[in-house]
């Protein structure tokens, strides 16, 4: 089942980047969250992609993206 | 099997090497259906448990990627590295170390150029509507990675401020995270060549074009992964170290690339832009953080017919990353130390890219090994990476951890350690209080010399040397023969 809610930052509005097919039928979809850039395949185990099952250690706070450092500053 | 050295020198591509591995029982094809997650990861991790003998695995039936091929573990065992160096399976790590160390300065580079129209890498070409997901059977390498990573990319670029200089071309291994169909972020640090080039291009407002080579001549990843002098071409260096020719051609965006690679992705830096990247399960066995990294836009893709996407499992060791870069991390430290101290007899920096290193040395005087350790910290790799150093005598093989533990048990006093606080440190060391700064530890496990009053103990001297090595191999062969 394809959900467009990001498992990492819980933002909605994920975009579809690719669909895998087998004998003509779609077997999975790769989605990407435009807010936190998390990419996932909807066939992955829940603990990687379901916000309810994912470890909170790997959550991204969509309201505080400023906290993430920028590399290679002049 | 006497033609192994010739066979190794005749390798010009990943395909050639996979054929050699297969002929030697060191590559298998996984044709059962497998889900990208967690199937590919599970199989790659299970294979890397056998650091000595793991085969490369070629997947040709990944669900949702019909007709596509993925190779992992190409450099995933010492036996595979041995075959690449023209040595038989079962060659010891110590022998492989001296094989590489002995090649320094030995051979001339043999570089030839192939016209683009004849280069296998350009057999198929995409210049519009590019979707990397159509080309690459990607999968999440570790379960909390921030996306789909290309973990074994050799990235070629010209110096943006001196684009006509062959010697200043850079080839390095960087991790790439796919960011939508035709973009990817590249992770680097200011001290790496690519970091320097990105900062220079952004400072001067000049374009930076790169070519990402995937599925390459297996010598390139081994010999181009460790920084060498900035003015030396990695292609020339890899060719000299392999003692074999390397064929180059031009990418569509004008960069010298390997003519026989499986896939090349041409891309351009988006000046000044940064996108969220990470986490990624890195070589210390822990995840990097989330950062904003430079982003590249894909301008074209070339690939061979039915290309093989080569990737790596990297994470908590032991993994392919360790066998891929371990010996070539150790050998330059050895060569650089011996310029000052010919008493150094071997360097083992296999562990986590040298976060722990073991150096064997003939003690010239009491305490001499500590002096050698301090010199090691000032070698190019030592400056950032050599965090824990264990110094052992020349009668201890630093590649045999049982012997190293013997030295620690019998030749170390608790005050034979030095802690150097607040030194430079590689930013992804998870033990750092502050990333990028940390303490160094030197353990002197060498024996006692005058004026030390203890002196060397009366040692038992079991037989060692070539004869014993040969007997040990023969016993192993007899044991294997008893099974068949
Ligand atoms: Zn998100």
Coordinates of C-alpha atoms and ligand atoms in Angstrom, one line a residue:
Chain A
X1 CA 0.0 0.0 0.0
X2 CA 1.4 3.4 -1.0
X3 CA 1.3 6.2 1.5
X4 CA 2.5 9.7 0.8
X5 CA 3.3 10.5 4.5
X6 CA 7.0 10.5 5.2
X7 CA 8.1 7.9 7.7
X8 CA 10.9 10.1 8.9
X9 CA 9.5 13.6 9.3
X10 CA 5.8 12.9 9.0
X11 CA 5.3 15.5 6.3
X12 CA 2.8 14.7 3.6
X13 CA 3.1 15.4 -0.1
X14 CA 5.7 12.7 -1.1
X15 CA 6.4 12.4 -4.8
X16 CA 6.7 9.2 -6.8
X17 CA 10.2 8.8 -8.4
X18 CA 9.9 5.3 -9.8
X19 CA 7.8 2.1 -9.9
X20 CA 9.2 -1.4 -10.2
X21 CA 7.4 -3.8 -12.4
X22 CA 7.4 -7.5 -12.7
X23 CA 5.5 -9.1 -15.7
X24 CA 3.8 -5.8 -16.3
X25 CA 2.4 -5.3 -12.8
X26 CA 3.6 -2.6 -10.4
X27 CA 5.3 -4.4 -7.5
X28 CA 6.6 -1.4 -5.5
X29 CA 6.9 2.4 -5.7
X30 CA 9.8 4.6 -4.7
X31 CA 8.7 7.8 -3.0
X32 CA 10.6 10.9 -1.8
X33 CA 9.7 13.5 0.8
X34 CA 10.3 17.0 -0.5
X35 CA 10.6 18.3 3.0
X36 CA 13.4 16.1 4.5
X37 CA 14.6 14.3 1.3
X38 CA 13.9 10.8 2.8
X39 CA 13.5 8.3 0.0
X40 CA 11.9 4.9 0.4
X41 CA 10.3 2.0 -1.3
X42 CA 6.8 1.1 -0.1
X43 CA 7.7 -2.6 0.0
X44 CA 10.3 -2.1 2.8
X45 CA 9.8 -3.5 6.3
X46 CA 7.6 -1.2 8.5
X47 CA 10.5 -0.4 10.9
X48 CA 12.2 1.5 8.1
X49 CA 9.3 3.4 6.6
X50 CA 6.3 3.4 9.0
X51 CA 6.4 6.5 11.3
X52 CA 4.7 4.4 14.0
X53 CA 7.3 1.6 13.8
X54 CA 10.5 3.6 13.1
X55 CA 13.0 4.3 15.8
X56 CA 12.6 8.0 16.9
X57 CA 16.4 8.2 16.9
X58 CA 16.3 8.6 13.2
X59 CA 13.4 11.1 13.0
X60 CA 13.9 14.4 11.3
X61 CA 12.1 17.5 12.8
X62 CA 10.4 19.2 9.8
X63 CA 10.0 22.4 11.8
X64 CA 13.7 22.7 12.6
X65 CA 15.6 21.9 9.4
X66 CA 18.0 24.8 10.3
X67 CA 19.7 22.6 12.9
X68 CA 21.4 20.4 10.2
X69 CA 24.9 21.7 9.4
X70 CA 25.9 22.7 5.9
X71 CA 29.1 21.1 4.7
X72 CA 31.9 22.9 2.8
X73 CA 31.3 26.5 3.9
X74 CA 33.7 29.0 2.5
Chain B
X1 CA 47.2 -22.0 -11.8
X2 CA 50.7 -20.8 -12.7
X3 CA 49.3 -18.2 -15.0
X4 CA 47.6 -16.3 -12.2
X5 CA 49.9 -13.3 -12.4
X6 CA 49.4 -13.0 -16.1
X7 CA 45.7 -13.5 -15.8
X8 CA 45.5 -10.7 -13.2
X9 CA 47.5 -8.4 -15.4
X10 CA 45.1 -9.0 -18.3
X11 CA 42.1 -7.9 -16.4
X12 CA 40.7 -4.7 -17.9
X13 CA 37.2 -4.6 -16.6
X14 CA 34.8 -5.7 -13.8
X15 CA 33.5 -8.4 -16.3
X16 CA 37.0 -9.8 -16.7
X17 CA 37.5 -10.0 -13.0
X18 CA 34.1 -11.6 -12.3
X19 CA 35.1 -14.3 -14.9
X20 CA 38.4 -14.9 -13.1
X21 CA 36.6 -15.1 -9.8
X22 CA 34.0 -17.5 -11.1
X23 CA 36.7 -19.8 -12.6
X24 CA 38.3 -19.8 -9.1
X25 CA 35.0 -20.5 -7.2
X26 CA 35.0 -16.9 -5.9
X27 CA 31.9 -15.6 -7.6
X28 CA 28.3 -16.9 -7.5
X29 CA 25.1 -15.9 -9.2
X30 CA 22.0 -15.4 -7.0
X31 CA 19.1 -16.2 -9.3
X32 CA 16.4 -16.9 -6.7
X33 CA 13.9 -14.0 -6.5
X34 CA 15.0 -11.5 -3.8
X35 CA 13.4 -8.3 -2.5
X36 CA 15.6 -5.2 -2.7
X37 CA 15.0 -4.7 1.1
X38 CA 15.9 -6.5 3.2
X39 CA 17.0 -9.3 0.9
X40 CA 20.0 -7.9 -0.8
X41 CA 21.4 -6.5 2.5
X42 CA 20.9 -9.8 4.3
X43 CA 22.7 -11.8 1.7
X44 CA 25.6 -9.3 1.5
X45 CA 26.0 -9.3 5.3
X46 CA 25.9 -13.1 5.5
X47 CA 28.6 -13.3 2.8
X48 CA 30.9 -10.8 4.6
X49 CA 31.1 -13.0 7.7
X50 CA 33.8 -15.0 5.8
X51 CA 36.5 -12.4 5.4
X52 CA 39.0 -14.9 4.0
X53 CA 36.8 -16.7 1.5
X54 CA 33.6 -14.9 0.7
X55 CA 32.6 -14.9 -3.0
X56 CA 31.4 -12.0 -5.0
X57 CA 27.6 -12.3 -5.5
X58 CA 25.9 -11.3 -8.8
X59 CA 22.1 -10.9 -8.4
X60 CA 20.1 -11.3 -11.6
X61 CA 16.5 -11.6 -10.2
X62 CA 15.8 -8.7 -7.9
X63 CA 12.0 -8.2 -7.6
X64 CA 11.0 -5.1 -9.6
X65 CA 14.2 -5.0 -11.5
X66 CA 13.8 -7.6 -14.2
X67 CA 16.8 -8.0 -16.5
X68 CA 19.0 -5.9 -14.2
X69 CA 22.2 -7.2 -12.6
X70 CA 23.8 -6.1 -9.3
X71 CA 27.2 -7.3 -8.0
X72 CA 28.3 -7.0 -4.3
X73 CA 31.4 -8.3 -2.5
X74 CA 33.7 -8.1 -5.5
X75 CA 36.5 -7.1 -3.2
X76 CA 34.8 -8.8 -0.2
X77 CA 37.4 -11.3 0.8
X78 CA 41.2 -11.8 1.0
X79 CA 40.9 -14.6 -1.6
X80 CA 39.3 -12.2 -4.0
X81 CA 42.0 -9.6 -3.3
X82 CA 44.7 -12.3 -3.8
X83 CA 43.3 -13.2 -7.2
X84 CA 43.3 -9.5 -8.2
X85 CA 47.0 -9.4 -7.3
X86 CA 47.8 -12.5 -9.2
X87 CA 48.2 -14.7 -6.1
X88 CA 46.4 -18.0 -5.3
X89 CA 43.5 -18.4 -2.9
X90 CA 44.8 -18.9 0.6
X91 CA 47.6 -16.4 0.4
X92 CA 48.0 -14.9 3.8
X93 CA 47.1 -11.3 4.6
X94 CA 50.8 -10.7 5.5
X95 CA 51.9 -12.0 2.1
X96 CA 49.3 -9.8 0.4
X97 CA 50.6 -6.8 2.3
X98 CA 54.1 -7.4 1.1
X99 CA 52.9 -8.0 -2.4
X100 CA 51.4 -4.5 -2.4
X101 CA 54.3 -2.9 -0.5
X102 CA 56.7 -4.4 -2.9
X103 CA 55.0 -2.8 -5.9
X104 CA 55.8 0.7 -4.9
X105 CA 57.8 2.5 -7.5
X106 CA 58.3 -0.7 -9.3
X107 CA 56.4 -0.2 -12.6
X108 CA 55.6 2.5 -15.1
X109 CA 52.1 3.5 -15.8
X110 CA 50.6 2.2 -19.0
X111 CA 47.8 4.5 -20.1
X112 CA 46.1 4.2 -23.5
X113 CA 43.2 6.2 -24.9
X114 CA 40.3 4.7 -26.8
X115 CA 38.1 6.8 -29.1
X116 CA 34.7 7.4 -27.5
X117 CA 32.9 5.6 -30.4
X118 CA 34.9 2.4 -29.6
X119 CA 34.6 2.5 -25.8
X120 CA 32.4 -0.2 -24.3
X121 CA 31.2 2.2 -21.6
X122 CA 29.5 4.3 -24.3
X123 CA 27.6 1.4 -26.0
X124 CA 24.3 2.8 -24.7
X125 CA 23.7 6.5 -24.0
X126 CA 20.9 8.5 -22.3
X127 CA 20.8 12.3 -22.6
X128 CA 17.2 13.2 -21.8
X129 CA 14.4 12.0 -19.5
X130 CA 17.1 10.5 -17.2
X131 CA 15.8 8.5 -14.3
X132 CA 18.7 6.9 -12.3
X133 CA 16.2 4.5 -10.9
X134 CA 15.6 3.1 -14.4
X135 CA 19.3 2.3 -14.7
X136 CA 20.4 1.2 -11.3
X137 CA 18.9 -1.6 -9.2
X138 CA 19.4 0.3 -5.9
X139 CA 18.4 -0.8 -2.4
X140 CA 18.7 0.6 1.1
X141 CA 22.2 -0.5 2.3
X142 CA 21.5 -0.1 6.0
X143 CA 18.0 0.2 7.3
X144 CA 18.1 3.8 8.6
X145 CA 20.1 5.2 5.7
X146 CA 18.3 8.4 4.5
X147 CA 17.8 7.1 1.0
X148 CA 19.2 4.9 -1.7
X149 CA 23.0 5.1 -1.9
X150 CA 25.6 4.5 -4.5
X151 CA 28.4 3.2 -2.2
X152 CA 31.1 2.2 -4.6
X153 CA 31.4 5.1 -7.0
X154 CA 34.7 6.3 -8.4
X155 CA 34.1 9.9 -9.1
X156 CA 36.4 11.6 -11.7
X157 CA 36.7 15.3 -12.1
X158 CA 39.1 17.9 -13.5
X159 CA 40.5 20.7 -11.3
X160 CA 37.9 23.5 -11.9
X161 CA 40.8 26.1 -11.8
X162 CA 43.2 24.1 -14.0
X163 CA 40.9 21.9 -16.2
X164 CA 43.5 21.1 -18.9
X165 CA 46.0 19.5 -16.4
X166 CA 45.9 15.6 -16.6
X167 CA 47.8 15.2 -13.4
X168 CA 45.3 17.3 -11.4
X169 CA 42.4 15.2 -12.4
X170 CA 41.0 13.6 -9.3
X171 CA 39.5 10.1 -8.9
X172 CA 38.1 9.3 -5.5
X173 CA 35.5 7.2 -3.9
X174 CA 32.6 9.2 -2.4
X175 CA 29.2 8.2 -1.2
X176 CA 26.3 9.4 -3.3
X177 CA 22.7 9.6 -2.2
X178 CA 20.1 9.7 -5.0
X179 CA 17.9 12.7 -4.6
X180 CA 15.1 12.3 -7.1
X181 CA 15.4 10.9 -10.7
X182 CA 18.3 13.0 -12.0
X183 CA 20.1 14.4 -8.9
X184 CA 22.4 13.2 -6.2
X185 CA 24.2 14.6 -3.2
X186 CA 27.9 13.9 -2.7
X187 CA 29.5 13.7 0.8
X188 CA 33.0 14.9 1.2
X189 CA 35.1 17.0 3.6
X190 CA 37.3 20.0 2.9
X191 CA 40.6 18.1 3.1
X192 CA 39.5 15.6 0.3
X193 CA 40.3 16.5 -3.3
X194 CA 36.6 16.7 -4.2
X195 CA 35.9 18.9 -1.2
X196 CA 38.7 21.2 -2.3
X197 CA 37.4 21.3 -5.9
X198 CA 33.8 22.0 -4.9
X199 CA 34.9 24.9 -2.6
X200 CA 37.1 26.3 -5.4
X201 CA 34.4 26.1 -8.0
X202 CA 31.9 27.9 -5.7
X203 CA 34.4 30.5 -4.6
X204 CA 35.3 31.4 -8.2
X205 CA 31.8 30.8 -9.7
X206 CA 33.1 28.3 -12.3
X207 CA 31.4 25.1 -13.3
X208 CA 32.4 21.7 -11.8
X209 CA 31.6 18.7 -14.0
X210 CA 32.1 15.2 -12.8
X211 CA 31.9 11.6 -14.2
X212 CA 30.7 8.9 -11.7
X213 CA 32.1 5.5 -12.8
X214 CA 30.3 2.4 -11.6
X215 CA 31.4 -1.2 -12.1
X216 CA 35.1 -0.4 -12.8
X217 CA 38.4 -2.1 -13.3
X218 CA 38.8 -3.7 -9.8
X219 CA 42.3 -2.2 -9.4
X220 CA 41.0 1.3 -9.4
X221 CA 38.9 1.0 -6.2
X222 CA 41.8 -0.6 -4.4
X223 CA 44.5 1.9 -5.4
X224 CA 42.5 5.1 -5.9
X225 CA 40.7 5.0 -2.5
X226 CA 43.6 6.3 -0.4
X227 CA 44.8 9.8 -0.9
X228 CA 48.1 10.1 -2.7
X229 CA 50.0 13.3 -3.7
X230 CA 47.5 15.8 -5.2
X231 CA 49.6 16.1 -8.4
X232 CA 49.7 12.4 -9.2
X233 CA 47.0 10.9 -11.5
X234 CA 45.1 8.1 -9.8
X235 CA 44.9 6.3 -13.1
X236 CA 48.6 6.3 -13.6
X237 CA 49.1 5.2 -10.0
X238 CA 46.6 2.3 -10.3
X239 CA 48.1 1.2 -13.6
X240 CA 51.6 1.1 -12.1
X241 CA 50.5 -0.7 -9.0
X242 CA 48.6 -3.3 -11.1
X243 CA 51.6 -3.6 -13.4
X244 CA 49.0 -3.5 -16.2
X245 CA 47.6 -1.2 -18.8
X246 CA 44.5 0.9 -18.2
X247 CA 42.3 2.1 -21.0
X248 CA 40.8 5.5 -20.8
X249 CA 38.3 7.4 -22.9
X250 CA 36.4 10.7 -22.6
X251 CA 33.1 11.1 -21.0
X252 CA 30.5 13.2 -22.8
X253 CA 31.4 16.1 -20.5
X254 CA 35.1 15.9 -21.3
X255 CA 36.6 14.0 -18.4
X256 CA 39.0 11.1 -18.7
X257 CA 37.1 7.9 -17.6
X258 CA 37.8 4.2 -17.8
X259 CA 36.8 2.9 -21.2
X260 CA 35.6 -0.4 -19.9
X261 CA 33.4 0.6 -16.9
X262 CA 29.9 -0.7 -16.7
X263 CA 28.1 2.7 -16.2
X264 CA 29.2 6.3 -16.1
X265 CA 26.9 9.1 -14.8
X266 CA 27.8 12.6 -16.0
X267 CA 26.8 15.4 -13.7
X268 CA 27.3 19.1 -12.9
X269 CA 27.6 20.7 -9.4
X270 CA 24.7 23.1 -8.6
X271 CA 26.9 25.9 -7.3
X272 CA 26.1 27.0 -3.8
X273 CA 23.1 24.6 -3.3
X274 CA 22.9 22.2 -0.4
X275 CA 20.4 19.4 0.2
X276 CA 19.7 17.3 3.3
X277 CA 21.9 14.1 3.1
X278 CA 22.2 11.1 5.4
X279 CA 22.2 9.4 7.7
X280 CA 24.4 6.7 6.1
X281 CA 25.8 3.6 7.9
X282 CA 29.6 4.3 7.7
X283 CA 32.8 2.3 8.1
X284 CA 33.1 2.8 11.9
X285 CA 29.8 0.8 12.1
X286 CA 27.7 3.8 13.1
X287 CA 25.4 6.1 11.2
X288 CA 26.6 9.5 10.1
X289 CA 24.4 12.5 10.9
X290 CA 22.1 14.4 8.6
X291 CA 23.8 17.3 6.9
X292 CA 23.3 19.6 4.0
X293 CA 25.5 18.4 1.2
X294 CA 26.4 19.6 -2.3
X295 CA 24.0 18.5 -5.0
X296 CA 24.8 17.5 -8.6
X297 CA 22.4 17.4 -11.6
X298 CA 22.8 14.4 -14.0
X299 CA 23.4 15.6 -17.6
X300 CA 23.8 12.1 -19.3
X301 CA 24.4 8.4 -18.6
X302 CA 26.4 6.0 -20.6
X303 CA 26.5 2.3 -20.0
X304 CA 27.5 -1.0 -21.5
X305 CA 24.8 -3.3 -22.8
X306 CA 23.2 -5.2 -19.9
X307 CA 25.3 -3.3 -17.4
X308 CA 26.3 -4.7 -14.0
X309 CA 25.7 -2.2 -11.1
X310 CA 28.4 -2.8 -8.6
X311 CA 27.7 -1.8 -5.0
X312 CA 29.2 -2.5 -1.6
X313 CA 27.9 -3.4 1.9
X314 CA 29.4 -1.1 4.4
X315 CA 28.5 -0.8 8.1
X316 CA 29.6 -2.5 11.3
X317 CA 32.6 -4.6 10.4
X318 CA 33.8 -7.0 9.1
X319 CA 32.6 -5.8 5.6
X320 CA 33.8 -5.5 2.0
X321 CA 35.0 -2.0 2.8
X322 CA 37.6 -3.4 5.1
X323 CA 39.1 -5.9 2.6
X324 CA 38.8 -3.3 -0.2
X325 CA 40.8 -0.5 1.4
X326 CA 42.7 -2.2 4.3
X327 CA 45.9 -3.3 2.6
X328 CA 46.3 -0.1 0.6
X329 CA 45.7 1.9 3.8
X330 CA 48.5 0.0 5.5
X331 CA 51.1 -0.1 2.7
X332 CA 51.6 3.7 2.3
X333 CA 52.1 4.1 6.0
X334 CA 54.7 1.4 5.9
X335 CA 56.6 3.0 3.0
X336 CA 56.5 6.4 4.6
X337 CA 57.7 5.2 7.9
X338 CA 60.5 3.2 6.4
X339 CA 61.9 6.4 4.8
X340 CA 62.8 7.6 8.3
X341 CA 62.9 4.3 10.1
X342 CA 64.0 1.2 8.2
X343 CA 63.5 -0.7 11.5
X344 CA 59.8 -0.9 10.7
X345 CA 58.9 -4.4 9.5
X346 CA 55.1 -4.3 8.8
X347 CA 52.0 -2.1 9.3
X348 CA 48.6 -3.5 9.9
X349 CA 46.0 -0.7 9.6
X350 CA 43.1 -2.9 8.5
X351 CA 40.8 -2.0 11.3
X352 CA 38.2 0.7 10.5
X353 CA 40.4 2.4 7.9
X354 CA 43.2 2.6 10.4
X355 CA 41.4 3.9 13.5
X356 CA 43.5 1.1 15.1
X357 CA 46.9 0.3 13.7
X358 CA 49.5 -2.3 14.7
X359 CA 53.1 -1.6 13.8
X360 CA 56.0 -4.0 14.1
X361 CA 59.5 -2.6 14.6
X362 CA 63.0 -3.6 15.5
X363 CA 63.7 -1.7 18.7
X364 CA 66.9 0.3 18.2
X365 CA 67.0 1.4 21.9
X366 CA 64.7 1.5 24.9
X367 CA 61.5 3.4 24.1
X368 CA 62.3 3.6 20.4
X369 CA 59.0 2.2 19.3
X370 CA 57.2 5.2 20.9
X371 CA 59.3 7.5 18.7
X372 CA 58.2 5.5 15.6
X373 CA 54.6 5.7 16.7
X374 CA 54.8 9.5 16.9
X375 CA 56.2 9.5 13.4
X376 CA 53.3 7.4 12.2
X377 CA 50.9 10.0 13.5
X378 CA 52.4 12.5 11.2
X379 CA 52.1 10.4 8.0
X380 CA 49.3 11.7 5.6
X381 CA 46.9 9.0 6.8
X382 CA 48.0 9.1 10.4
X383 CA 47.2 12.8 10.8
X384 CA 43.4 12.1 10.8
X385 CA 43.0 8.3 11.2
X386 CA 45.5 6.5 13.3
X387 CA 43.8 6.8 16.7
X388 CA 45.0 3.7 18.6
X389 CA 48.5 2.4 17.8
X390 CA 49.9 -0.8 19.1
X391 CA 53.6 -1.2 18.7
X392 CA 55.1 -4.7 18.7
X393 CA 58.5 -6.2 18.1
X394 CA 59.6 -7.5 14.7
X395 CA 59.2 -11.1 16.0
X396 CA 55.5 -10.5 16.2
X397 CA 53.3 -10.6 13.1
X398 CA 51.0 -7.6 13.3
X399 CA 48.5 -9.4 11.0
X400 CA 48.2 -12.3 13.5
X401 CA 46.0 -11.0 16.4
X402 CA 46.9 -14.0 18.6
X403 CA 50.5 -12.9 18.4
X404 CA 49.6 -9.3 19.1
X405 CA 47.7 -10.3 22.1
X406 CA 50.7 -12.3 23.3
X407 CA 52.8 -9.1 23.0
X408 CA 50.2 -7.1 24.9
X409 CA 50.0 -9.8 27.6
X410 CA 53.8 -10.2 28.1
X411 CA 55.5 -7.0 27.0
X412 CA 53.3 -4.2 28.2
X413 CA 53.4 -2.3 31.5
X414 CA 50.4 -0.2 32.4
X415 CA 52.6 2.9 32.2
X416 CA 53.8 1.9 28.7
X417 CA 51.0 3.9 27.2
X418 CA 50.8 7.5 25.9
X419 CA 47.6 9.5 25.6
X420 CA 47.8 12.5 23.4
X421 CA 44.8 14.6 24.1
X422 CA 42.8 16.9 21.8
X423 CA 44.4 15.9 18.5
X424 CA 42.9 16.0 15.0
X425 CA 40.4 13.2 14.4
X426 CA 38.3 11.9 11.6
X427 CA 34.8 13.5 12.1
X428 CA 32.8 10.3 11.8
X429 CA 34.7 8.6 14.8
X430 CA 31.7 7.9 17.1
X431 CA 33.9 8.0 20.2
X432 CA 34.8 11.7 19.7
X433 CA 33.6 14.1 22.4
X434 CA 33.7 16.7 19.6
X435 CA 33.6 15.5 16.0
X436 CA 36.9 16.3 14.4
X437 CA 38.9 16.4 17.6
X438 CA 40.0 13.6 19.9
X439 CA 42.6 11.7 21.8
X440 CA 45.3 9.4 20.5
X441 CA 46.5 6.3 22.2
X442 CA 49.9 4.6 21.8
X443 CA 50.5 1.2 23.5
X444 CA 54.1 0.1 23.5
X445 CA 54.0 -3.7 23.5
X446 CA 57.6 -4.1 22.5
X447 CA 60.2 -5.9 24.7
X448 CA 62.5 -4.3 27.2
X449 CA 66.0 -3.1 26.4
X450 CA 68.8 -1.7 28.4
X451 CA 68.9 0.6 30.4
X452 CA 65.6 -1.1 31.5
X453 CA 66.6 -3.5 34.3
X454 CA 64.1 -6.2 33.2
X455 CA 65.5 -7.0 29.8
X456 CA 64.1 -9.6 27.5
X457 CA 62.7 -12.8 29.0
X458 CA 64.2 -16.2 28.0
X459 CA 61.8 -16.9 25.2
X460 CA 60.5 -20.2 23.9
X461 CA 61.3 -20.3 20.2
X462 CA 58.9 -22.5 18.3
X463 CA 59.9 -23.1 14.7
X464 CA 58.7 -20.3 12.3
X465 CA 59.4 -19.3 8.7
X466 CA 58.6 -20.5 5.2
X467 CA 58.9 -24.2 6.0
X468 CA 56.3 -23.9 8.8
X469 CA 54.0 -21.7 6.6
X470 CA 54.2 -24.3 3.8
X471 CA 53.5 -27.1 6.3
X472 CA 50.5 -25.2 7.7
X473 CA 49.1 -24.8 4.2
X474 CA 49.7 -28.5 3.4
X475 CA 47.9 -29.6 6.5
X476 CA 44.9 -27.4 5.5
X477 CA 45.0 -28.9 2.0
X478 CA 45.1 -32.4 3.4
X479 CA 42.2 -31.6 5.6
X480 CA 40.2 -30.2 2.7
X481 CA 41.2 -33.2 0.6
X482 CA 39.9 -35.6 3.2
X483 CA 36.4 -34.2 2.6
X484 CA 36.3 -34.6 -1.1
Ligands
LIG1 ZN1 10.3 13.7 5.4

